[in-house]
mmCIF file of C-alpha atoms and ligand atoms in Angstrom:
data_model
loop_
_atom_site.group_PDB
_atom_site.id
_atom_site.type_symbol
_atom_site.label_atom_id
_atom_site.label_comp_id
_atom_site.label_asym_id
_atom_site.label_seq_id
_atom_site.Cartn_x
_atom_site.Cartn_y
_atom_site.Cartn_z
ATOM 1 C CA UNK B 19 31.126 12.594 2.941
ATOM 2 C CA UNK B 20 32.802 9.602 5.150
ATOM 3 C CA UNK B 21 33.880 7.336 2.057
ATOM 4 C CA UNK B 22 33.122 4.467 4.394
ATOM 5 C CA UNK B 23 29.981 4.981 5.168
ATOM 6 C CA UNK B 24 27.552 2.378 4.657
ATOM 7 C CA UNK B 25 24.183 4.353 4.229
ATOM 8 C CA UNK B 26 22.833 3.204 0.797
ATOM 9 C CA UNK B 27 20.263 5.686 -0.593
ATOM 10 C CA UNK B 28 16.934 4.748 -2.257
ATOM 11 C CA UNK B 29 18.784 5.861 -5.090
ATOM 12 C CA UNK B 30 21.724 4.017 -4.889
ATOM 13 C CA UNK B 31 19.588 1.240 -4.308
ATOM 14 C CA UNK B 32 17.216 1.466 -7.541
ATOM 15 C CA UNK B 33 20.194 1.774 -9.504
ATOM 16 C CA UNK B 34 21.803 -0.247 -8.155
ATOM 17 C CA UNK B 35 18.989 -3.381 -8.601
ATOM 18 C CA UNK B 36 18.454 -1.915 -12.337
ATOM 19 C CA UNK B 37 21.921 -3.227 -12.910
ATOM 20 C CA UNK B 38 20.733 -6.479 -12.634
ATOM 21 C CA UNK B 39 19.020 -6.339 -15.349
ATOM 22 C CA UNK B 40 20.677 -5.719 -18.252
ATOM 23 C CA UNK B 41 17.681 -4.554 -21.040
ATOM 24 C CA UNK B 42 16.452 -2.162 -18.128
ATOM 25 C CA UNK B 43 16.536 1.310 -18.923
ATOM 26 C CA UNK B 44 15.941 3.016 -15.479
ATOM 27 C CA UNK B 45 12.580 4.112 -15.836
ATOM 28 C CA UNK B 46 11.293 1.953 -12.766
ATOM 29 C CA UNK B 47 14.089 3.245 -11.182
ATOM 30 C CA UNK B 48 13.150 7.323 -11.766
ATOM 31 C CA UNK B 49 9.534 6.523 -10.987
ATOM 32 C CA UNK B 50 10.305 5.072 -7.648
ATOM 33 C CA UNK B 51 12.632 7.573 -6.472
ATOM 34 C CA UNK B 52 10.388 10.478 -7.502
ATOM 35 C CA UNK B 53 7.617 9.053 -5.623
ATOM 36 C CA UNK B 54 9.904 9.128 -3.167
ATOM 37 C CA UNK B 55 10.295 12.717 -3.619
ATOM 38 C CA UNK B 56 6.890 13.421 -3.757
ATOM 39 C CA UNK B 57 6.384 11.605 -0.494
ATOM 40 C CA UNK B 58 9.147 13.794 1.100
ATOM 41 C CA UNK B 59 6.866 16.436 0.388
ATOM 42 C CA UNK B 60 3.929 14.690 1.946
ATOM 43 C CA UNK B 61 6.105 13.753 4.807
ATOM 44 C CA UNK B 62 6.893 17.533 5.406
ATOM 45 C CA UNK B 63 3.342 18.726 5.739
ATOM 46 C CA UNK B 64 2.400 15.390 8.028
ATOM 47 C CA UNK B 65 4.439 15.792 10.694
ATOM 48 C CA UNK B 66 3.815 19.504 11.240
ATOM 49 C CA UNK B 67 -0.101 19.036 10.602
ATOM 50 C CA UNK B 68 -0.708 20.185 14.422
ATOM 51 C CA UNK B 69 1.200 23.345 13.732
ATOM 52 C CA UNK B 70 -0.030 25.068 10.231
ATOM 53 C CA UNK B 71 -4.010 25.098 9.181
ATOM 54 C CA UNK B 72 -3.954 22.252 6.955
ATOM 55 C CA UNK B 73 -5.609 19.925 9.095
ATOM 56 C CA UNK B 74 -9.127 19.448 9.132
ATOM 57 C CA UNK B 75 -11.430 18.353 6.680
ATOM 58 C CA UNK B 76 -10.883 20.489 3.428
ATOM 59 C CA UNK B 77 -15.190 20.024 3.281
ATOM 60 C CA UNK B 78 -15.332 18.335 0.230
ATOM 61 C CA UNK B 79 -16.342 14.532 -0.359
ATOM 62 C CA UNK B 80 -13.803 12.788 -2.277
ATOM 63 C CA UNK B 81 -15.416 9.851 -4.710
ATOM 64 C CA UNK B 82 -16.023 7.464 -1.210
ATOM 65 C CA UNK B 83 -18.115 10.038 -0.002
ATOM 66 C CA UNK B 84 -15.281 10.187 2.969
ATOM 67 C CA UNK B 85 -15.243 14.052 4.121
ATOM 68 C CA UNK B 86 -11.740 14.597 2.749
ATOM 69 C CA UNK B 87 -8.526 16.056 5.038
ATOM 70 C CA UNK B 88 -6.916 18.495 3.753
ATOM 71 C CA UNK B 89 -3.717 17.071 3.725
ATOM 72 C CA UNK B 90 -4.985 14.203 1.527
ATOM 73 C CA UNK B 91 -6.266 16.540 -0.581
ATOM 74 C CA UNK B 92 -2.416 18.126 -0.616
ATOM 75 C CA UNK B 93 -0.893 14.620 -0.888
ATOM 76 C CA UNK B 94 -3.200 13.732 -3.851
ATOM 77 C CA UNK B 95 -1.858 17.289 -5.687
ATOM 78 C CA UNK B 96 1.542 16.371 -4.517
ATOM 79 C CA UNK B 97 1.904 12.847 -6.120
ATOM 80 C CA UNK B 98 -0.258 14.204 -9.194
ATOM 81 C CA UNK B 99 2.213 17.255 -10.157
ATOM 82 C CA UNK B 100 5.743 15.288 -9.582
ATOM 83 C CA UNK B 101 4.750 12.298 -11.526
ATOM 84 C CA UNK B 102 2.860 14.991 -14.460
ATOM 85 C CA UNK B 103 6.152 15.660 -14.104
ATOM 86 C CA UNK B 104 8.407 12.391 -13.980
ATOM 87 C CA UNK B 105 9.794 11.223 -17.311
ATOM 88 C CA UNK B 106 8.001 7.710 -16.816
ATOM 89 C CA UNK B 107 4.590 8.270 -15.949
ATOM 90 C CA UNK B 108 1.766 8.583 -18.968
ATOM 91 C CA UNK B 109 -0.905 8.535 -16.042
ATOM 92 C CA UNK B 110 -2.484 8.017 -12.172
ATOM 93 C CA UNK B 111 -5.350 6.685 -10.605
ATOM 94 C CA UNK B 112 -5.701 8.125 -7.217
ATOM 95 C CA UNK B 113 -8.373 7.277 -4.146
ATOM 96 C CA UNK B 114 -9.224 10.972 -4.600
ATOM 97 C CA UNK B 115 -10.045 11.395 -8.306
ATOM 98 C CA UNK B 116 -13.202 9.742 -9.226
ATOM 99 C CA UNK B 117 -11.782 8.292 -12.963
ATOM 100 C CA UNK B 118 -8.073 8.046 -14.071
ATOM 101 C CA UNK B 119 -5.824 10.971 -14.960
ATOM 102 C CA UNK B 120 -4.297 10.386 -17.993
ATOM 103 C CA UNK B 121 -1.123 12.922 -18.833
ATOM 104 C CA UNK B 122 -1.318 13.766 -22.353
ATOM 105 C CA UNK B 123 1.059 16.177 -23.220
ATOM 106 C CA UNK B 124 3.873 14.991 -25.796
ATOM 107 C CA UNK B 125 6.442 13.429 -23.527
ATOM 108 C CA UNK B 126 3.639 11.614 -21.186
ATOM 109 C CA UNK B 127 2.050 9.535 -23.876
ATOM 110 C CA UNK B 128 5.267 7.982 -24.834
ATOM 111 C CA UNK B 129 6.151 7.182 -21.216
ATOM 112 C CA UNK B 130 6.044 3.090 -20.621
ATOM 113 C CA UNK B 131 3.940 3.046 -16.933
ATOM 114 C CA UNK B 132 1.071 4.062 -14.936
ATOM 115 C CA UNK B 133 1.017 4.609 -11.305
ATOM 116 C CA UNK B 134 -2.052 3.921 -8.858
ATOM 117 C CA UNK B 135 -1.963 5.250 -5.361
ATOM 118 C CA UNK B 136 -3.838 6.092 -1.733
ATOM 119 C CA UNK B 137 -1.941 9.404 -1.212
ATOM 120 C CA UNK B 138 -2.843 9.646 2.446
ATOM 121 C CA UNK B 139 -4.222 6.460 3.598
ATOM 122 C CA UNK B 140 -5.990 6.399 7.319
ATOM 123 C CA UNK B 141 -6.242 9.941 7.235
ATOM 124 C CA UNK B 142 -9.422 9.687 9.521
ATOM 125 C CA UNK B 143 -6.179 9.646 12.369
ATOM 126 C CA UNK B 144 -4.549 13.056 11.519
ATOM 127 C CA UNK B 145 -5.772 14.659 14.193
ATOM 128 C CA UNK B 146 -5.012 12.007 16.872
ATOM 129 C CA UNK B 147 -1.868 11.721 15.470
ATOM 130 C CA UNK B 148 -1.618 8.079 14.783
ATOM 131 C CA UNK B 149 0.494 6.582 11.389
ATOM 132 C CA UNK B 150 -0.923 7.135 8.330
ATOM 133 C CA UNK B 151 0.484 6.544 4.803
ATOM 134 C CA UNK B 152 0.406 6.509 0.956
ATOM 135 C CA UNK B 153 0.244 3.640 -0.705
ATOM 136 C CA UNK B 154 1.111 3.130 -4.573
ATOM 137 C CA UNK B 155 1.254 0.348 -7.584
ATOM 138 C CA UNK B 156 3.442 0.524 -10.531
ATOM 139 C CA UNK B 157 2.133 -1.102 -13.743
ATOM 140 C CA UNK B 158 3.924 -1.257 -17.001
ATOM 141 C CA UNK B 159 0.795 0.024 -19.478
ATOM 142 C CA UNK B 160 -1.017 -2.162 -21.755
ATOM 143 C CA UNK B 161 -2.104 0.716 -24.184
ATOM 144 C CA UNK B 162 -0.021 1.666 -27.123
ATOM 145 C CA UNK B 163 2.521 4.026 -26.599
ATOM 146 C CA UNK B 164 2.031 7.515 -28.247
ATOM 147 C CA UNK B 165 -1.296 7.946 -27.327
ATOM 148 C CA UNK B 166 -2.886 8.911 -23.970
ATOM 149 C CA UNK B 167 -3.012 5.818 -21.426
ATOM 150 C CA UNK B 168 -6.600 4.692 -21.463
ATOM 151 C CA UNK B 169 -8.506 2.918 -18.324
ATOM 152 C CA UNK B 170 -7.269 -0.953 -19.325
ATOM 153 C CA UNK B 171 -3.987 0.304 -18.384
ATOM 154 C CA UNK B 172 -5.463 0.949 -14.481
ATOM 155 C CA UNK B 173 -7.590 -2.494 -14.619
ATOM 156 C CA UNK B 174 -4.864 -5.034 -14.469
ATOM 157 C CA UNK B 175 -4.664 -7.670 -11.909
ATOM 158 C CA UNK B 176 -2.075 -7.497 -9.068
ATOM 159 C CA UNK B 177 -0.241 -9.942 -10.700
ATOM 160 C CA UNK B 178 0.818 -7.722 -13.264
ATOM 161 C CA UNK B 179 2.268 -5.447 -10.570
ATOM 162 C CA UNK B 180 5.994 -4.134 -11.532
ATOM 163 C CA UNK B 181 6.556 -2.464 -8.483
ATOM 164 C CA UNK B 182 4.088 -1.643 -4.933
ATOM 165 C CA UNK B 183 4.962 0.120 -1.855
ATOM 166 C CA UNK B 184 4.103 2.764 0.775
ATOM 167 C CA UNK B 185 5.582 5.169 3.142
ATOM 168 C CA UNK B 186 4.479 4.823 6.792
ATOM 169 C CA UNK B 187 4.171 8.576 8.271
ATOM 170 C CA UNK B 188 5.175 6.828 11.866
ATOM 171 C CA UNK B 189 7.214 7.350 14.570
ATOM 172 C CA UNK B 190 10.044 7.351 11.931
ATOM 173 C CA UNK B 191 9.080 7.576 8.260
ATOM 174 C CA UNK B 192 9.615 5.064 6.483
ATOM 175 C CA UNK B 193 9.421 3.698 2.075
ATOM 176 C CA UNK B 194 8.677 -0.143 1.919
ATOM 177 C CA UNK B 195 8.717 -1.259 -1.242
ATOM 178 C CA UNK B 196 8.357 -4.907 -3.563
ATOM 179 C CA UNK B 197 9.264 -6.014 -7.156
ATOM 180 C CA UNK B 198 9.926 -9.375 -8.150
ATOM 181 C CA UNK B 199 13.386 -9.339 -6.637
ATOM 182 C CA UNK B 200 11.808 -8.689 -2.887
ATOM 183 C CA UNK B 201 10.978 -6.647 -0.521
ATOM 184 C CA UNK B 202 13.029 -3.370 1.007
ATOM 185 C CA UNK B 203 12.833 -0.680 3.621
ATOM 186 C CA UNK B 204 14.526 2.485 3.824
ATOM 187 C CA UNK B 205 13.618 4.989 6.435
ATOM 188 C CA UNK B 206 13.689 8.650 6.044
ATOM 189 C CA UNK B 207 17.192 10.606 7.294
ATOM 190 C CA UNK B 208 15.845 14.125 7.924
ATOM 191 C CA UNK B 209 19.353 15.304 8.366
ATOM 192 C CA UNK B 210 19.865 14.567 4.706
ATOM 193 C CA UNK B 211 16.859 14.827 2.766
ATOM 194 C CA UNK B 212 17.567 10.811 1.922
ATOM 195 C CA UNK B 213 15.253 7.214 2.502
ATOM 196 C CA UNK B 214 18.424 4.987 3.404
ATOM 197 C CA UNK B 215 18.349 0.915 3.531
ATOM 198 C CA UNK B 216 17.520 0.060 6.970
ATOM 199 C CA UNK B 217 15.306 -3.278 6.484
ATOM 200 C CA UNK B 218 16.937 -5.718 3.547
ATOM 201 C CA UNK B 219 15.080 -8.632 1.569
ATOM 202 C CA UNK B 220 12.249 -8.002 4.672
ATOM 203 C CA UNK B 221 10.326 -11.365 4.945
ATOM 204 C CA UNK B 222 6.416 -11.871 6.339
ATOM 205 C CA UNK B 223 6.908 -14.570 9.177
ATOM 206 C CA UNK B 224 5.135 -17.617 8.505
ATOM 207 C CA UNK B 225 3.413 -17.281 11.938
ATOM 208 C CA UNK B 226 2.365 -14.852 14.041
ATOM 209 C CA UNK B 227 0.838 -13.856 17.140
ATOM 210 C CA UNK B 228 -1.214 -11.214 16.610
ATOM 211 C CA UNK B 229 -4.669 -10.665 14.848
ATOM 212 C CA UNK B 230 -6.038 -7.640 13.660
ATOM 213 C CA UNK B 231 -9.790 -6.584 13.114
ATOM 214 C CA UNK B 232 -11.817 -3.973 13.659
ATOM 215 C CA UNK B 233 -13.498 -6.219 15.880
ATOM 216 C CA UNK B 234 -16.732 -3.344 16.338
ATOM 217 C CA UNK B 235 -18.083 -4.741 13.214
ATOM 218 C CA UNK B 236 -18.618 -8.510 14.766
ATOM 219 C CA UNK B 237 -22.626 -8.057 15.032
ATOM 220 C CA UNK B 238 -22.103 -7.681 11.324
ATOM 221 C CA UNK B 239 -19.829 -10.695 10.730
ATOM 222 C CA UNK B 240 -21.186 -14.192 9.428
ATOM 223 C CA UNK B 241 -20.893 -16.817 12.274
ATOM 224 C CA UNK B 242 -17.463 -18.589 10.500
ATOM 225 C CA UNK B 243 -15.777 -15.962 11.320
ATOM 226 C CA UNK B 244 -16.752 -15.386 14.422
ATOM 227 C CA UNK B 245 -15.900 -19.085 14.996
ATOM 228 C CA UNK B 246 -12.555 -18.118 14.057
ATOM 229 C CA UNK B 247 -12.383 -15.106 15.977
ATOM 230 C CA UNK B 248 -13.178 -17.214 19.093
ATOM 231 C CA UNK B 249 -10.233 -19.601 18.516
ATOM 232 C CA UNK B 250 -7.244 -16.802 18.158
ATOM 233 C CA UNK B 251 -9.369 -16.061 21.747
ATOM 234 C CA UNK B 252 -9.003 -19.665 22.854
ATOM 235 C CA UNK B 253 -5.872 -20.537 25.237
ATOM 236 C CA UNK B 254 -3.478 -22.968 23.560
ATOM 237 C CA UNK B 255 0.000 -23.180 24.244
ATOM 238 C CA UNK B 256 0.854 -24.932 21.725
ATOM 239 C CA UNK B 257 -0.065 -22.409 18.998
ATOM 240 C CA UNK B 258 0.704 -19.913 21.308
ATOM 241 C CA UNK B 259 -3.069 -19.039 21.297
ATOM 242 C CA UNK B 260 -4.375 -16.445 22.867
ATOM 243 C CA UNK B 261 -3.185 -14.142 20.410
ATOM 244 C CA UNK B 262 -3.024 -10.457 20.785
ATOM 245 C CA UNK B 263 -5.328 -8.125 19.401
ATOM 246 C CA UNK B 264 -3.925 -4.938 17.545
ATOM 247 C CA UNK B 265 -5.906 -2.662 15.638
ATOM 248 C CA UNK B 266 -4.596 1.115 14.640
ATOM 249 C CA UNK B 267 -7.308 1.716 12.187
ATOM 250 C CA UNK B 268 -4.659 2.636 9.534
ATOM 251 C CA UNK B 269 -3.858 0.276 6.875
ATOM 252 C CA UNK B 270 -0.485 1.093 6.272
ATOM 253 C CA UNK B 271 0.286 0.812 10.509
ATOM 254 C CA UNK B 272 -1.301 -2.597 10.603
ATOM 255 C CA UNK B 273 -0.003 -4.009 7.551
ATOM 256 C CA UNK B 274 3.528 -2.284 8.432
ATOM 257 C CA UNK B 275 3.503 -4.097 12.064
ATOM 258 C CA UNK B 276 1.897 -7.810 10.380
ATOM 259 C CA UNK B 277 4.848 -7.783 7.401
ATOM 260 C CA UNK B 278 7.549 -7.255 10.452
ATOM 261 C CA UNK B 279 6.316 -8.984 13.262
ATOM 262 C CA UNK B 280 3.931 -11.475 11.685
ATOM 263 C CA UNK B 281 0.220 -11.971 11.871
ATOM 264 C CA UNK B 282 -2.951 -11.612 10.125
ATOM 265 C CA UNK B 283 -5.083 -8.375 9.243
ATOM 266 C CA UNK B 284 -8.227 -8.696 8.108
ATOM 267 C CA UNK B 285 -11.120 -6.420 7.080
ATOM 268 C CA UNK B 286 -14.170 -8.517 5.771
ATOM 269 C CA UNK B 287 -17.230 -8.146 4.282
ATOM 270 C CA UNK B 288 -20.305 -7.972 6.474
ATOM 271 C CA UNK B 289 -23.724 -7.412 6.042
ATOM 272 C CA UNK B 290 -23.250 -3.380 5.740
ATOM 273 C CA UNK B 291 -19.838 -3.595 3.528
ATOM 274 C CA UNK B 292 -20.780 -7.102 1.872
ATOM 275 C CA UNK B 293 -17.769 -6.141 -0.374
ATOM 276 C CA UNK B 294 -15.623 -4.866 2.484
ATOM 277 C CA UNK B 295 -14.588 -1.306 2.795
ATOM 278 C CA UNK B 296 -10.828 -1.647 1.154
ATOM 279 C CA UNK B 297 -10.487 -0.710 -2.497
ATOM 280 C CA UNK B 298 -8.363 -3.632 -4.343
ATOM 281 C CA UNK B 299 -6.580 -1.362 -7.438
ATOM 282 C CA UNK B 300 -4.740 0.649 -4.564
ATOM 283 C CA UNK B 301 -5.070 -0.942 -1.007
ATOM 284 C CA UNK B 302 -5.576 -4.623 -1.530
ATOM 285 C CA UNK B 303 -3.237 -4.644 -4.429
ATOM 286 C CA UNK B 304 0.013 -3.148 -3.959
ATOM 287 C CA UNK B 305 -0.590 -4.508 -0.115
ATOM 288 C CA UNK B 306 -0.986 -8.342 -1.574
ATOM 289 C CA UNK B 307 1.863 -8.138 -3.974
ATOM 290 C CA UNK B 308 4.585 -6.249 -0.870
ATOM 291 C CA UNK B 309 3.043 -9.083 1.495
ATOM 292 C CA UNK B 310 3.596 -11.955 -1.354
ATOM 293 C CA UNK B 311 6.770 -10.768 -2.566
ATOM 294 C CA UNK B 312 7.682 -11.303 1.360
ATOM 295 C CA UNK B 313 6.418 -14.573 1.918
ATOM 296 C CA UNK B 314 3.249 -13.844 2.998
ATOM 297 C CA UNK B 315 -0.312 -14.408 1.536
ATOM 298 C CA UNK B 316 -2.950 -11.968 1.022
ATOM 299 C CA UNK B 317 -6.683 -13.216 -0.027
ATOM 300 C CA UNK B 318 -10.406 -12.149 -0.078
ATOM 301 C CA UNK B 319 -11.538 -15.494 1.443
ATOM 302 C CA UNK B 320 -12.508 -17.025 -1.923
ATOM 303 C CA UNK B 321 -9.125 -16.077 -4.378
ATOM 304 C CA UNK B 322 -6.144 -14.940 -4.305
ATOM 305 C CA UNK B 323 -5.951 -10.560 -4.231
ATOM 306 C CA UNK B 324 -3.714 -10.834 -6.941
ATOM 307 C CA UNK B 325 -5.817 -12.750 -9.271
ATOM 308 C CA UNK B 326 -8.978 -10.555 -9.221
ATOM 309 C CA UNK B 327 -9.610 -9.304 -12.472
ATOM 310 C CA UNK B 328 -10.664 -5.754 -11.794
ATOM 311 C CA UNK B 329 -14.179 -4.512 -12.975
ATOM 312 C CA UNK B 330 -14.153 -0.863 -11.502
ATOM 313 C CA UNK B 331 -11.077 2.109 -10.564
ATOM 314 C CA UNK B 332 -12.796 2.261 -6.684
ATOM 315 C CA UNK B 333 -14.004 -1.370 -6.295
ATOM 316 C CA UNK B 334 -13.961 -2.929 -2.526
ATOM 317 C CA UNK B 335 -12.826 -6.613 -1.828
ATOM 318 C CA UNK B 336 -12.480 -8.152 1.715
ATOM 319 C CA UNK B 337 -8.999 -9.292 2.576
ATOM 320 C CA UNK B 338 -7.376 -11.350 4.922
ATOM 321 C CA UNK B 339 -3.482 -10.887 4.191
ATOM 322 C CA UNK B 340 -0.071 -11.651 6.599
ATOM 323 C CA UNK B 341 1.531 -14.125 7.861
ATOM 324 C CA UNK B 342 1.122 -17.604 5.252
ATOM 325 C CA UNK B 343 -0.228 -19.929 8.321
ATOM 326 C CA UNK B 344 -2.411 -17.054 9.744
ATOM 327 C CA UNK B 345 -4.232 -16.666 6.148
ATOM 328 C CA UNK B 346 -4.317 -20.275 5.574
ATOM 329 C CA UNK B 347 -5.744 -21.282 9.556
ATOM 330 C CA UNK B 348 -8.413 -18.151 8.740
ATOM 331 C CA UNK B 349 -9.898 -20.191 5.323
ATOM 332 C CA UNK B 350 -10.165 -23.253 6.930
ATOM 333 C CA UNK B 351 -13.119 -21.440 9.275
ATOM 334 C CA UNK B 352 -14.344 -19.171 6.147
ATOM 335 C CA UNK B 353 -14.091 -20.980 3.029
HETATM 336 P P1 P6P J 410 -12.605 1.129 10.145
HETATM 337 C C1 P6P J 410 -8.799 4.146 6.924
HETATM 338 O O1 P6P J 410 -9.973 4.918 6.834
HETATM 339 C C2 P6P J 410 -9.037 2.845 6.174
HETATM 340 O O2 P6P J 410 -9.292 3.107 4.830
HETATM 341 C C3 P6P J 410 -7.819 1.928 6.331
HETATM 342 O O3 P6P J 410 -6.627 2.616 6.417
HETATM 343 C C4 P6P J 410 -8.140 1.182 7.610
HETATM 344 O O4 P6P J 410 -7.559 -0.121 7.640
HETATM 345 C C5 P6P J 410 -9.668 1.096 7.590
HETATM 346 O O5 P6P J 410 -10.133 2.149 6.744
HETATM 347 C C6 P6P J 410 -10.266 1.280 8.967
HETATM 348 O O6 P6P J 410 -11.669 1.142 8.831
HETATM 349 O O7 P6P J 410 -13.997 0.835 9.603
HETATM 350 O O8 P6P J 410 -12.104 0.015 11.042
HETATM 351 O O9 P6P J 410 -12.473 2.494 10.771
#
């Protein structure tokens, strides 16, 4: 290997921060990087979905009542059996599994975290082969150690967050993710097997110029919102209004684009979804905390994501999360 080279592996780069602090022990650190691993394996499946049978519904409903793909059923297995397996995981909470999995063999229950994740968010685009991705939370566990992990572990608020990220399955594939000393990117190096640094300290712009909505829904939509929708419509040079309108229909695309380029992504409630379709323990959550720990905001219209104290594993909020001045412009119409 070129002793000058300057690719820094996810790795290197987890070690590397847990040097920083000096009572840490690395078990953040193992966590992340076998998520990592286990998203390798997701990766691996993803981008050859076209070519082997495993895409298509697997014709079960998972607990949204979503017919479920079969590669999120393979993702879910995949992130279950390598953190069973990590030396820092006592449990999981997954989209897919209607109540938490707690690990309770000998080593587990002594392990200090629990992980929550989307193992193959957006996966209604498989087959049209748009981005999808997993997303995950890491939160130290409130439980006593020893014993199993129990569901108060999986109901903390986002602010308790000790890690969030997610791996885009895009064009290139790609691990974002957040603790408390910011935000990093490292994008998948087939040729080695390795994520390596490629976005450092990443930062939400303060402004943006697009908006993103699912804007199908607006019969549904109360009329302050509409009144906003009409003003990112509105010409203004100034702002730089019109804005444009993306929408992939993938969480982890949009929100991938918005914490690069700027902007605002929203999914509301509306008089279907009056609680909006995302789920806050592993959507709205690790999505608020990567967006915050960037500079950005992320918000259900009345509080802040990261303050909700959580009731239920699957519960929906509405968000409106991105760029500060976006969210902030968008509850001046709403609130
Ligand atoms: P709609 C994908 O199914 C998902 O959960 C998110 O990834 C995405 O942002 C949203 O739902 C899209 O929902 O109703 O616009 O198709």
């Amino acid at each position: 290997m070129n002793p000058n080279r300057h690719l820094m592996t996810l790795d290197e780069f987890t070690i590397h921060q847990t040097r920083q602090f000096s009572n840490a022990t690395g078990e953040l650190s193992t966590l992340l990087r076998d998520i990592g691993l286990a998203c390798k394996f997701i990766n691996k499946q993803v981008n050859k979905a076209g070519l082997v049978d495993i895409i298509g519904s697997y014709g079960k409903e998972n607990v949204q009542g979503e017919v479920q793909m079969k590669l999120d059923v393979f993702a879910d297995n995949t992130l279950i059996n390598v953190l069973k397996n990590s030396s820092d995981c006592a449990g999981i909470a997954s989209e897919e599994n209607e109540d938490f999995v707690a690990f309770d063999d000998d080593h587990s229950v002594h392990s200090k975290y629990v992980v929550l994740f989307d193992p193959l968010d957006g996966s209604s685009n498989i087959d049209v082969n748009a981005s999808i991705g997993t997303i995950f939370c890491i939160y130290k566990r409130i439980s006593p150690l020893g014993k199993p992990c129990t569901k108060e572990d999986f109901l903390q608020k986002g602010r308790n967050i000790m890690a969030a990220g997610y791996v885009i399955y895009g064009s290139s594939t790609m691990l974002v993710y957040a603790t408390r000393l910011g935000v990093n990117g490292f994008t998948l190096e087939p040729s080695i097997g390795e994520f390596c640094l490629s976005h450092k300290d990443m930062k939400c712009p303060d402004n943006g110029k697009i908006y993103s909505i699912n804007q199908g829904n607006s019969g549904k939509y109360d009329s302050k919102l509409l009144d906003f929708l009409n003003y990112c419509m509105e010409e203004d040079q100034a702002s730089k209004r019109p804005y444009s309108h993306r929408y992939i229909g993938s969480m982890v695309a949009d929100l991938h684009r918005t914490l690069i380029k700027g902007g605002l992504f929203m999914y509301p409630a509306d008089s279907k979804n009056t609680n909006g379709k995302l789920r806050l323990l592993y959507e709205c959550n690790p999505m608020s905390y990567i967006v915050e720990m960037a500079g950005g905001m992320g918000h259900t219209g009345k509080d802040s994501i990261l303050d909700l104290a959580p009731e239920k594993l699957h519960q929906r909020v509405p968000i409106f999360i991105g760029s500060k001045n976006m969210v902030e412009k968008v509850l001046e119409f709403i609130k």
